[in-house]
mmCIF file of C-alpha atoms and ligand atoms in Angstrom:
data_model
loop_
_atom_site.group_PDB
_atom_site.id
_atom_site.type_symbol
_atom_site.label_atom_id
_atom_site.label_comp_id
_atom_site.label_asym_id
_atom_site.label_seq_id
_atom_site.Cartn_x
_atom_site.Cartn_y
_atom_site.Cartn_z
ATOM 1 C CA UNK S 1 -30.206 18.727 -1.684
ATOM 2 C CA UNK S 2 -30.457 16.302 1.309
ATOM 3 C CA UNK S 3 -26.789 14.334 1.975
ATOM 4 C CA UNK S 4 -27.068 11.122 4.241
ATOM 5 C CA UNK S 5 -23.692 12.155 5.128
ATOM 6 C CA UNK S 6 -20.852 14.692 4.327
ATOM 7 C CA UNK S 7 -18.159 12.476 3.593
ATOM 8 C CA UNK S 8 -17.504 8.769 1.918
ATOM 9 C CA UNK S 9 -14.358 7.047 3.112
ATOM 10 C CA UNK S 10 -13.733 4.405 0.615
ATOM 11 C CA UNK S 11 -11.198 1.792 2.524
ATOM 12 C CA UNK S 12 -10.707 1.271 5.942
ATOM 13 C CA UNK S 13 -7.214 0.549 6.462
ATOM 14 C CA UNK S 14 -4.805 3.071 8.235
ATOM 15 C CA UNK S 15 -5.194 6.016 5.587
ATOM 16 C CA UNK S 16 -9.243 5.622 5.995
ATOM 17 C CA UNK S 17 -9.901 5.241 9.494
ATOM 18 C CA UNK S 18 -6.936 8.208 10.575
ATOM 19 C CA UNK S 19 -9.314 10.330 7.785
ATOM 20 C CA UNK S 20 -12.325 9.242 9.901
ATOM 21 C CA UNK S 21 -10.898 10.391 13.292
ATOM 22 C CA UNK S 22 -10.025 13.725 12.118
ATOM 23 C CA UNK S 23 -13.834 14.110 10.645
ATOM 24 C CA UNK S 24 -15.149 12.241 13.604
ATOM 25 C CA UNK S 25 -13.123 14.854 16.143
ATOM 26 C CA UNK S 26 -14.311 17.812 14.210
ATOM 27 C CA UNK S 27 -18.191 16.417 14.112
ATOM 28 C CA UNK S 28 -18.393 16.070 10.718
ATOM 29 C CA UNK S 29 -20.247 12.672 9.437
ATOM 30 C CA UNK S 30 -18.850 10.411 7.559
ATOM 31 C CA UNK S 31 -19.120 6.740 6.293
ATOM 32 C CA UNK S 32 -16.431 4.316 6.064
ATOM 33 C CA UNK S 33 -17.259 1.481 3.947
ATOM 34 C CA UNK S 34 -14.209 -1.033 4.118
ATOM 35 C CA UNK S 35 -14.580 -4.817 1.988
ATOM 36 C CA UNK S 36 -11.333 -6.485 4.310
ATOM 37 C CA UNK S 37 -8.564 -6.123 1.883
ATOM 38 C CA UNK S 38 -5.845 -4.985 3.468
ATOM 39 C CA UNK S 39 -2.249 -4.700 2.191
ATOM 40 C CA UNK S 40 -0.165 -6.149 4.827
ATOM 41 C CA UNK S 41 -2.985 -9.195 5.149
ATOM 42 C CA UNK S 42 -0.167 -11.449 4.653
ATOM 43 C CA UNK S 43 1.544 -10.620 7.194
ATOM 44 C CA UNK S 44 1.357 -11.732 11.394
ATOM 45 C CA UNK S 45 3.568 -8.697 12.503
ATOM 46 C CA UNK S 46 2.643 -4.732 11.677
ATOM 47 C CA UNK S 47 6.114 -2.885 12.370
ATOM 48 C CA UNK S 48 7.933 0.734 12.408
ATOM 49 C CA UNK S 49 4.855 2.298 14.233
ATOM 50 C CA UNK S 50 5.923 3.753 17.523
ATOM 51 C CA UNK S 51 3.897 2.555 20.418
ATOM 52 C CA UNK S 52 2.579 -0.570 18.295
ATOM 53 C CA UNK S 53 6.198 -1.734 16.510
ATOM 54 C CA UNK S 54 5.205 -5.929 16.027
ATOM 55 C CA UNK S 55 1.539 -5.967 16.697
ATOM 56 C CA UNK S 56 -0.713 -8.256 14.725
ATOM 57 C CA UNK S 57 -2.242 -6.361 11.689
ATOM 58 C CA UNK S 58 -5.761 -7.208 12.453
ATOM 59 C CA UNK S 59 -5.235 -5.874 16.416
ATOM 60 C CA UNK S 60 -3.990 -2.356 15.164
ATOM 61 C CA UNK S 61 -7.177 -2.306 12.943
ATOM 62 C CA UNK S 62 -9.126 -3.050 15.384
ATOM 63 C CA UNK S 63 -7.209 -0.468 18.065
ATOM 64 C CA UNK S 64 -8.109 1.913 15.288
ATOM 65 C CA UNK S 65 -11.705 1.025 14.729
ATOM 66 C CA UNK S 66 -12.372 1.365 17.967
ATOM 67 C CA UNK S 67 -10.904 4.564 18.970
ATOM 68 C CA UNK S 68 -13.959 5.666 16.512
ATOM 69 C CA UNK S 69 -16.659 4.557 18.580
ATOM 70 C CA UNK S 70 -16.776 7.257 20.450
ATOM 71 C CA UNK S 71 -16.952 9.876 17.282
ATOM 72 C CA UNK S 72 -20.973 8.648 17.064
ATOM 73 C CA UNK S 73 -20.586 10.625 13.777
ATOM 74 C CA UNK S 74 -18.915 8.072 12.413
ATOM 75 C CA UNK S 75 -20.054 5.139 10.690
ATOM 76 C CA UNK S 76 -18.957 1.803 9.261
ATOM 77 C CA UNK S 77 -20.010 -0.228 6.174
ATOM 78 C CA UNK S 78 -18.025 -3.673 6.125
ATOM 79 C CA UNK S 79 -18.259 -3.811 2.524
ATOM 80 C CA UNK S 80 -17.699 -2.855 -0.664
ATOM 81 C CA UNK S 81 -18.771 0.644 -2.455
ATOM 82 C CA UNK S 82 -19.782 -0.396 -6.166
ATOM 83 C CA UNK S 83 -19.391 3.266 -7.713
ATOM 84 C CA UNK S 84 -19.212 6.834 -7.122
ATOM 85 C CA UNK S 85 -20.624 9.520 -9.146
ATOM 86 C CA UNK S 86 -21.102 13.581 -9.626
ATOM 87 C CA UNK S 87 -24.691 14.173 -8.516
ATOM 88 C CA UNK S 88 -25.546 17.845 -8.053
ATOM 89 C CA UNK S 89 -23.577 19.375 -5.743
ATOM 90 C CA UNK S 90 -22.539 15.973 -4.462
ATOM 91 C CA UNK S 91 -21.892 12.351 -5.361
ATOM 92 C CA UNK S 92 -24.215 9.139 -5.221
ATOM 93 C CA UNK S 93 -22.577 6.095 -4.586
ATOM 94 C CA UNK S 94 -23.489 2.590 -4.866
ATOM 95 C CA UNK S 95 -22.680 0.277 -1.919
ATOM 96 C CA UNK S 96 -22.497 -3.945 -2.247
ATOM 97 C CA UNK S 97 -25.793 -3.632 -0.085
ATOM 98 C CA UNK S 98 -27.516 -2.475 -3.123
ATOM 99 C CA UNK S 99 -28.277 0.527 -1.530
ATOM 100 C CA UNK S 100 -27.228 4.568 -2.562
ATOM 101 C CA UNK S 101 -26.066 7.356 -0.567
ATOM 102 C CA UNK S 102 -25.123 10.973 -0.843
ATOM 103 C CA UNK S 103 -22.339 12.554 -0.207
ATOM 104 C CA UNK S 104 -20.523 16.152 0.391
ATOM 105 C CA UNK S 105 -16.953 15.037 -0.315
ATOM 106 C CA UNK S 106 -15.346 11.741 -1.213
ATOM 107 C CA UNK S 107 -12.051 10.011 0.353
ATOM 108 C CA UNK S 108 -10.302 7.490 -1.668
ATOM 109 C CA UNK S 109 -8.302 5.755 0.431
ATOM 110 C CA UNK S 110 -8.612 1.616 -0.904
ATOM 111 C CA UNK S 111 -4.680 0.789 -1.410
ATOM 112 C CA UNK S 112 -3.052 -0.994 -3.726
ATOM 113 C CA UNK S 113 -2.635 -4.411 -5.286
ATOM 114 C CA UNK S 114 0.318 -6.188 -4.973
ATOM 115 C CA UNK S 115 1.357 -7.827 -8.241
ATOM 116 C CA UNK S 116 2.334 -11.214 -7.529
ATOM 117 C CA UNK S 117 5.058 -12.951 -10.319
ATOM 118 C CA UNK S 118 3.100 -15.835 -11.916
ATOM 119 C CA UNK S 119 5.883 -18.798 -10.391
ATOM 120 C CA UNK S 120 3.655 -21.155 -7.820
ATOM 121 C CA UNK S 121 4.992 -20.918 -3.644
ATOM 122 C CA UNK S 122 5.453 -16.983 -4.945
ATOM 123 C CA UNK S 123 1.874 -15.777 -3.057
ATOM 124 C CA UNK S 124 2.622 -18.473 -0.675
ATOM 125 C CA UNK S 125 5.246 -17.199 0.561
ATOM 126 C CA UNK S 126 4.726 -13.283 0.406
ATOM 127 C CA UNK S 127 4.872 -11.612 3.068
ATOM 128 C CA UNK S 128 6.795 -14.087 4.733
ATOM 129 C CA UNK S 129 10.295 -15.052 2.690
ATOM 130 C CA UNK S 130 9.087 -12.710 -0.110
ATOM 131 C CA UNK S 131 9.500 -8.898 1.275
ATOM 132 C CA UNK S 132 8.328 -5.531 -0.608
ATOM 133 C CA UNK S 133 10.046 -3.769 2.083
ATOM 134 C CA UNK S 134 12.942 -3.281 4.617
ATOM 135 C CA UNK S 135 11.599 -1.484 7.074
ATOM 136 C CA UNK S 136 8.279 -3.300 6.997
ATOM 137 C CA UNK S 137 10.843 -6.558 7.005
ATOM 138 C CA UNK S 138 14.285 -6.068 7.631
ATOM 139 C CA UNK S 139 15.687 -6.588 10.951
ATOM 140 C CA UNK S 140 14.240 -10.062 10.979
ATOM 141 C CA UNK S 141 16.279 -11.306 8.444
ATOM 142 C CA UNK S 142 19.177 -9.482 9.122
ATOM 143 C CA UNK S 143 22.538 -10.942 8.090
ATOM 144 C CA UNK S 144 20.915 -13.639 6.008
ATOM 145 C CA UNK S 145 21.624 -14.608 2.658
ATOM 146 C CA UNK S 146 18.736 -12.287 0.723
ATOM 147 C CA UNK S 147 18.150 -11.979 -2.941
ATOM 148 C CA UNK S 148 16.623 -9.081 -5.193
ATOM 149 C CA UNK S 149 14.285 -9.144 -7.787
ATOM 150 C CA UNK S 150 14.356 -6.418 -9.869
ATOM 151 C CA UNK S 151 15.901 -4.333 -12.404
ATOM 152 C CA UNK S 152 16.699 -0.965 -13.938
ATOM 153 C CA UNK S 153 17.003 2.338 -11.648
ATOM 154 C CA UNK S 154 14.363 0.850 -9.269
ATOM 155 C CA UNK S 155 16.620 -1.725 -7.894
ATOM 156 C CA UNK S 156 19.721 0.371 -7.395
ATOM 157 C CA UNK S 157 17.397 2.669 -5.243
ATOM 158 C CA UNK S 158 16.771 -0.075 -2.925
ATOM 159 C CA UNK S 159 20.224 -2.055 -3.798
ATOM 160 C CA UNK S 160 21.892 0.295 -1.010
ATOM 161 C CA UNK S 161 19.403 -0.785 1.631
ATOM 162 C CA UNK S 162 19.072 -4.965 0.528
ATOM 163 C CA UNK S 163 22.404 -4.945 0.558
ATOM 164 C CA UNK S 164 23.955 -3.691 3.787
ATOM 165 C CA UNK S 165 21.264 -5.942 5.433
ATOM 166 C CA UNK S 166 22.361 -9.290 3.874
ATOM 167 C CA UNK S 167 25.213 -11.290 4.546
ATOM 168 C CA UNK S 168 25.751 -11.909 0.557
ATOM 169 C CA UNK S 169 23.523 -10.885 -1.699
ATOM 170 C CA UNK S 170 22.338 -12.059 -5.457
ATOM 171 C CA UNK S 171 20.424 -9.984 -7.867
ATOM 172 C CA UNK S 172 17.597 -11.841 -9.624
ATOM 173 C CA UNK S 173 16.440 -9.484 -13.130
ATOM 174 C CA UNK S 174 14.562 -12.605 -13.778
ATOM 175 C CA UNK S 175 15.293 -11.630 -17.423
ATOM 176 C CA UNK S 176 17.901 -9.598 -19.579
ATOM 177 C CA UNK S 177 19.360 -6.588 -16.833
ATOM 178 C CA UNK S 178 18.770 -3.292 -17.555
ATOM 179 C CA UNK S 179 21.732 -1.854 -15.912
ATOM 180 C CA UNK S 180 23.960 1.384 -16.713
ATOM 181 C CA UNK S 181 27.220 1.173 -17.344
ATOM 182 C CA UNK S 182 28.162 2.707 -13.910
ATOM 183 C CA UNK S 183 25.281 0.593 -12.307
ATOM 184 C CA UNK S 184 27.245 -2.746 -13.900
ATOM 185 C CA UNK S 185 30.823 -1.099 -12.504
ATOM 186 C CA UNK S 186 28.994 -0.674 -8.895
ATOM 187 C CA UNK S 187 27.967 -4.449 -8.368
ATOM 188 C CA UNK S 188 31.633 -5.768 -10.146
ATOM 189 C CA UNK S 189 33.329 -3.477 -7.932
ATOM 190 C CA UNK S 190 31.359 -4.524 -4.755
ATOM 191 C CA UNK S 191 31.229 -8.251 -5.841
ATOM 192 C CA UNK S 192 27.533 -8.471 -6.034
ATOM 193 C CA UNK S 193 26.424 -11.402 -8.441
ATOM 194 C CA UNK S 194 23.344 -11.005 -10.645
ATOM 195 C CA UNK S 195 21.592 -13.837 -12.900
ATOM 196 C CA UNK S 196 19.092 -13.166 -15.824
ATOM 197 C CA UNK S 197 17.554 -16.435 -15.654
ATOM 198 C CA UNK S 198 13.980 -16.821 -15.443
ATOM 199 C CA UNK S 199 12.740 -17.824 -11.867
ATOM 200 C CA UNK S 200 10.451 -20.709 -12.154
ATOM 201 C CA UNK S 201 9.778 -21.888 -8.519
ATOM 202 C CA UNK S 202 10.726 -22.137 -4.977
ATOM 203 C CA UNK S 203 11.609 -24.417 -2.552
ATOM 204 C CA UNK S 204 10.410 -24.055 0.901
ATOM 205 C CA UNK S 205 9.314 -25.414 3.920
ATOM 206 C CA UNK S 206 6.059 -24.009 5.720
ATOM 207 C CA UNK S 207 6.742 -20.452 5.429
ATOM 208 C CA UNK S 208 10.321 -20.562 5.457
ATOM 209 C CA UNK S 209 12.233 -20.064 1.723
ATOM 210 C CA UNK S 210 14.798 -22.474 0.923
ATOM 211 C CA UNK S 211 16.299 -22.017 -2.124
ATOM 212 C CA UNK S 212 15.173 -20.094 -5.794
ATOM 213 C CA UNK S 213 14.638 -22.404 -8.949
ATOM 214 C CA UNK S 214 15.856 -21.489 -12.341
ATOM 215 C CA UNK S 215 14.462 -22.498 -15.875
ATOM 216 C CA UNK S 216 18.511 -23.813 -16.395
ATOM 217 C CA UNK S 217 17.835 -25.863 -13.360
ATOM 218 C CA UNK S 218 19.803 -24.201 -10.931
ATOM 219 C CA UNK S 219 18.885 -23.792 -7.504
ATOM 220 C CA UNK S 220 19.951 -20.641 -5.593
ATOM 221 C CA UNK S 221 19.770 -20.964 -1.961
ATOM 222 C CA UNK S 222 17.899 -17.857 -0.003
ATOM 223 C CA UNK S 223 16.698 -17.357 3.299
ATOM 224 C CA UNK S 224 14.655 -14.451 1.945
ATOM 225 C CA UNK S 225 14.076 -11.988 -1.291
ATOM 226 C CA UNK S 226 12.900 -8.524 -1.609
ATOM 227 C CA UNK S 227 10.603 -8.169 -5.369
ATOM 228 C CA UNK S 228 10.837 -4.780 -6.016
ATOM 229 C CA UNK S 229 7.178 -3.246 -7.832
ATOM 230 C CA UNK S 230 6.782 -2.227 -11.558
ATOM 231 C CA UNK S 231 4.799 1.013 -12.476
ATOM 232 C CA UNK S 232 2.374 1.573 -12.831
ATOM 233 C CA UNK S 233 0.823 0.385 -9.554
ATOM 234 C CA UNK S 234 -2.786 -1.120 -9.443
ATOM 235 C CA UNK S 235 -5.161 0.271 -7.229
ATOM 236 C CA UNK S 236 -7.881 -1.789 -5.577
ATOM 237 C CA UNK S 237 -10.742 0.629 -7.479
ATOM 238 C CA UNK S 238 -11.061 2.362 -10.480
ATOM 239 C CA UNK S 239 -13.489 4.864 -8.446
ATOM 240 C CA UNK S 240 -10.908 7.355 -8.548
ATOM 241 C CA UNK S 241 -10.421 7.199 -12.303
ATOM 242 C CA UNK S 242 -14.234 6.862 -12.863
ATOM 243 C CA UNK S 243 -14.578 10.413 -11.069
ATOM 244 C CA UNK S 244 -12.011 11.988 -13.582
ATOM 245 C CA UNK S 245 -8.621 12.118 -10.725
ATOM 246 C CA UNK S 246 -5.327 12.426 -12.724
ATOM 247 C CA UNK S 247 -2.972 9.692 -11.786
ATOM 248 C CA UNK S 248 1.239 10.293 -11.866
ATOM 249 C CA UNK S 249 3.317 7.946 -13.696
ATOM 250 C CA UNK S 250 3.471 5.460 -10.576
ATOM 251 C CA UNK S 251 -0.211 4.872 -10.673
ATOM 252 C CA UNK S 252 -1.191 7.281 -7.716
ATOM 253 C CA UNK S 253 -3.254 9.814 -7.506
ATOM 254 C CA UNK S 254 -1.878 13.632 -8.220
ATOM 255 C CA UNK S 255 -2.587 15.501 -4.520
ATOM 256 C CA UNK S 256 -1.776 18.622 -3.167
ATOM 257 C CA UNK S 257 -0.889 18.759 0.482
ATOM 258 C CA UNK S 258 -3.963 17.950 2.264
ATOM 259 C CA UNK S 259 -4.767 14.954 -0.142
ATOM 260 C CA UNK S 260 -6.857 17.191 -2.729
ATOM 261 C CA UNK S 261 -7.330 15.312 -5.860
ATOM 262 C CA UNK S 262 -7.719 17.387 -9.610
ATOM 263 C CA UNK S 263 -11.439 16.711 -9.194
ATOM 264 C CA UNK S 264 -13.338 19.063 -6.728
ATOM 265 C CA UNK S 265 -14.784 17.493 -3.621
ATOM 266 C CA UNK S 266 -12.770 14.281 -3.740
ATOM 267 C CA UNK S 267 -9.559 13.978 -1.689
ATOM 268 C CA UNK S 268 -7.122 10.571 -1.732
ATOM 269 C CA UNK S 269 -4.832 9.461 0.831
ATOM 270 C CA UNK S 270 -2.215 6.716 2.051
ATOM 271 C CA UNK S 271 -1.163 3.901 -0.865
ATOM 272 C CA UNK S 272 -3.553 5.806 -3.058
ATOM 273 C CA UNK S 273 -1.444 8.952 -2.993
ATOM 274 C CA UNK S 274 1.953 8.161 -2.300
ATOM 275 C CA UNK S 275 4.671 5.876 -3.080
ATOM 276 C CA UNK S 276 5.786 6.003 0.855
ATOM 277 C CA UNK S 277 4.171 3.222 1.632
ATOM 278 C CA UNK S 278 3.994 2.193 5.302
ATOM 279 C CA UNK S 279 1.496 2.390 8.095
ATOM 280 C CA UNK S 280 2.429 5.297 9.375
ATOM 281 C CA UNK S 281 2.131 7.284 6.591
ATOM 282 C CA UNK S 282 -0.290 5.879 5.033
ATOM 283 C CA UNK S 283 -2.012 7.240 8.592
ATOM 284 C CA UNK S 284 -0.649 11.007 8.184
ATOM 285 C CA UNK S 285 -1.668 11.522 4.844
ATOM 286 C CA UNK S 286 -5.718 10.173 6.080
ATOM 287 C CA UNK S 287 -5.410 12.618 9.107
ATOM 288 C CA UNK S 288 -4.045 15.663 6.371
ATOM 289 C CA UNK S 289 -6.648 14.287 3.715
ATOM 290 C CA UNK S 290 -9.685 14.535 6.568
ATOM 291 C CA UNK S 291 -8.058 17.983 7.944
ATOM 292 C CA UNK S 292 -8.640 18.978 3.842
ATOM 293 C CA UNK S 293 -12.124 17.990 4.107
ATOM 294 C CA UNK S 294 -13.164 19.540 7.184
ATOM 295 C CA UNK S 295 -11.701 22.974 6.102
ATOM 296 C CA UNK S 296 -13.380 22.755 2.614
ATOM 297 C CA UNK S 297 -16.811 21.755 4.651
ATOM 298 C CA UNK S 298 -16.305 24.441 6.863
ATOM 299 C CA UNK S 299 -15.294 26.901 4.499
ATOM 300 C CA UNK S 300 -18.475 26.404 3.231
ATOM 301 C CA UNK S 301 -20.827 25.978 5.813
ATOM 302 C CA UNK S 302 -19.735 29.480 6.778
ATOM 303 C CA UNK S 303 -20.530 30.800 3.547
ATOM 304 C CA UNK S 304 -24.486 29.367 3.637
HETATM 305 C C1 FAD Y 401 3.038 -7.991 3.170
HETATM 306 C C2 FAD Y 401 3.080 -6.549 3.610
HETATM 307 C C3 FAD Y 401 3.510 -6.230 4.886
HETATM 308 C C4 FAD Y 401 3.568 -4.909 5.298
HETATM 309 N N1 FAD Y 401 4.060 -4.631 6.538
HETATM 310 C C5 FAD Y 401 4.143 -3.354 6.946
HETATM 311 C C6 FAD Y 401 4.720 -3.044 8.216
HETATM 312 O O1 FAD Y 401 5.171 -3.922 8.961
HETATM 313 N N2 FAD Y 401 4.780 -1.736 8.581
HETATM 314 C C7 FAD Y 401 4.325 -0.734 7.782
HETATM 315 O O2 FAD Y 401 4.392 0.432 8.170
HETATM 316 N N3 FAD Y 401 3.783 -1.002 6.561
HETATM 317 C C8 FAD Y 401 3.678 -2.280 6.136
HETATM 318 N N4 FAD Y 401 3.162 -2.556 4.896
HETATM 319 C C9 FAD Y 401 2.617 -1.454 4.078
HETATM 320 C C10 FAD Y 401 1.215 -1.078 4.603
HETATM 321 O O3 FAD Y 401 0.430 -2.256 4.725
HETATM 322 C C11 FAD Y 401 0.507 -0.090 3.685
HETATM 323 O O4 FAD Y 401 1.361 0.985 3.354
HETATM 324 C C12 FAD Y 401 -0.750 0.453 4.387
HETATM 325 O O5 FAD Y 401 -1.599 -0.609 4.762
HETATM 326 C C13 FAD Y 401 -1.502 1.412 3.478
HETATM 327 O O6 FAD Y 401 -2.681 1.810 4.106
HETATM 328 P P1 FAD Y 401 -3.961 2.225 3.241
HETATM 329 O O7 FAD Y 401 -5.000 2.580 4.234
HETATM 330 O O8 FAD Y 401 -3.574 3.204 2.206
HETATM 331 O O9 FAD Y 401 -4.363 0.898 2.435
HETATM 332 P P2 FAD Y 401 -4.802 -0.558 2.961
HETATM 333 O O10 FAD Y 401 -4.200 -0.855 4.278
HETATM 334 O O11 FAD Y 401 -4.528 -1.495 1.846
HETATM 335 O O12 FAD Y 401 -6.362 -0.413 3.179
HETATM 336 C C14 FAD Y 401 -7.230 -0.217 2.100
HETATM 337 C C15 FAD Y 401 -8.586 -0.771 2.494
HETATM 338 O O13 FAD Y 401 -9.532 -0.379 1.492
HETATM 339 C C16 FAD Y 401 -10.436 -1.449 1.286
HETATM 340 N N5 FAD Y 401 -11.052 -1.303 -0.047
HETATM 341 C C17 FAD Y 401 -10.473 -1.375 -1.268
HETATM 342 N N6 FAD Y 401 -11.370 -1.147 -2.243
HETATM 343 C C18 FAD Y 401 -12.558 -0.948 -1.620
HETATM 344 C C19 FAD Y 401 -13.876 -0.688 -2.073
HETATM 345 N N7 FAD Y 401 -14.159 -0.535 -3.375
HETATM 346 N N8 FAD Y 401 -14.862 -0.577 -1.153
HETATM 347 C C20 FAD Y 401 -14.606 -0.698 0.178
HETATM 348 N N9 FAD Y 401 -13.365 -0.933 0.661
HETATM 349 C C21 FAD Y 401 -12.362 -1.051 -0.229
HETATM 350 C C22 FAD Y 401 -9.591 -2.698 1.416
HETATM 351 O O14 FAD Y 401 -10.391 -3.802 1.753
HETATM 352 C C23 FAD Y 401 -8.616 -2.297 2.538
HETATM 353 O O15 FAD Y 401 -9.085 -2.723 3.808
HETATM 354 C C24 FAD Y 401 3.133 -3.870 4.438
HETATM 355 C C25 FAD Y 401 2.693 -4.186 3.142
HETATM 356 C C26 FAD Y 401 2.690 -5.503 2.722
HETATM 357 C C27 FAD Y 401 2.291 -5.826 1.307
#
């Protein structure tokens, strides 16, 4: 059976284009095929990545793309692959071109979707005033009067974290709390107020949060709120699924260390695969998921 190329990298953010570099160092061929979705698009600074802490998004994409060029094993696709599907030995997928290819092996490495609450200035203002993470964006508003949406066990994970960085701090359940009774002890004892009232807007100014709107009409005023996720997650593709990869109960895909999914030949990596989500990571698990390819292709080659 004649491939067009070994490997399909499906998403070209930090997970997909570390993947590539591995393949492209180890002269394997591969396609990246990337549609310009990327998580942390809402955002003007990438940071916790060592050499590149604060850089624009967009600039450590393109840093990445092209340390590539020079791999001329490599190629890129900017758009959007359609479907994937078992075809012999292989897989055939379908690419927004209209066109189909062959492939060896498969990476899955398209991210997640954000789920956005359905209160208008929310999407405006994610990624600015509205925070999924500390590390991503924490030290900027440091000592500022924060708020946290969320509820259950998910929130007193990150309760810890939200709330040594603020200088007070109010929990928003934005509907009836699901606390323990120890959880409820913790925030009376360390005078942490919560409200159950449904969020219905913000006020802000350019990208700047003001204040949090209730359906009672009370204002709460913020300088900035963490929304914590509910599981499952949504991924940016059903490809995975379609091919027949068991998911966990957070909505990734179930891999073993070098990003091996449950279905033979296809391998996942960074959001996909993980609930660690940063750039880094998201990085080292595409360089582990391409090392897992080129020893499987290897492996086999060797055995022709
Ligand atoms: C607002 C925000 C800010 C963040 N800031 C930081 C930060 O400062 N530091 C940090 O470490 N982390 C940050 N993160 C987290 C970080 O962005 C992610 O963990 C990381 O981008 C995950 O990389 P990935 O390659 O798995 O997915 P992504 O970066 O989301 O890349 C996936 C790519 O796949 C493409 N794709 C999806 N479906 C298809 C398809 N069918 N065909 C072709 N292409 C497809 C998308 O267009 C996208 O480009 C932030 C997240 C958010 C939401």
């Amino acid at each position: 059976m004649k491939f067009d190329y070994e490997v399909l990298i499906t998403g070209g953010g930090p997970a997909g284009l570390s993947a590539a570099l591995a393949l492209g160092r180890m002269s394997r061929t591969a396609l990246i095929c990337d549609d310009s979705r990327p998580r942390n698009a809402a955002s003007s600074h990438l940071n916790n990545f060592p050499t590149r802490d604060g850089i624009h998004p967009a600039e450590w994409r393109k840093l990445a793309r092209k340390d590539l060029e020079k791999y001329n094993t490599i190629s890129l696709f900017e758009g959007s692959v359609l479907s994937v599907e078992k075809s012999g030995p292989g897989f055939v997928a379908k690419l927004s071109s209209d066109k189909t290819f062959h492939f060896k092996k498969i990476i899955l490495a398209y991210g997640v979707e954000d789920k956005f609450l359905p209160v208008p200035g929310y999407k405006e203002l994610w990624g600015k005033s509205i925070f999924h993470c500390p590390y991503c964006h924490g030290f900027e508003v440091r000592n500022a009067k924060l708020g946290l949406i969320g509820n259950g066990d998910t929130l007193f994970f990150m309760l810890p974290l939200i709330y040594d960085l603020a200088s007070d701090l109010v929990i928003f359940t934005n509907g009836k709390a699901e606390f323990k009774e120890e959880q409820r002890a913790l925030l009376h004892k360390k005078k942490i107020p919560f409200t159950e009232n449904t969020i219905t807007g913000f006020i802000y100014e350019g990208e700047k949060l003001k204040s949090v709107s209730f359906e009672n009409g009370e204002n709460v005023e913020r300088d900035g709120l963490y929304a914590l996720p509910t599981f499952p997650f949504k991924l940016k593709s059903t490809i995975g699924e379609e091919l027949g990869c068991e998911k966990d109960h957070f909505g990734f895909y179930k891999v073993g260390e070098r990003g091996k999914t449950s279905v033979d030949g296809v391998y996942a990596c960074g959001d996909n695969a993980s609930g660690a989500h940063s750039v880094l990571l998201a990085a080292a698990s595409g360089g582990m998921a391409g090392a897992g390819v080129v020893h499987e292709l290897l492996s086999e080659k060797l055995l022709e």
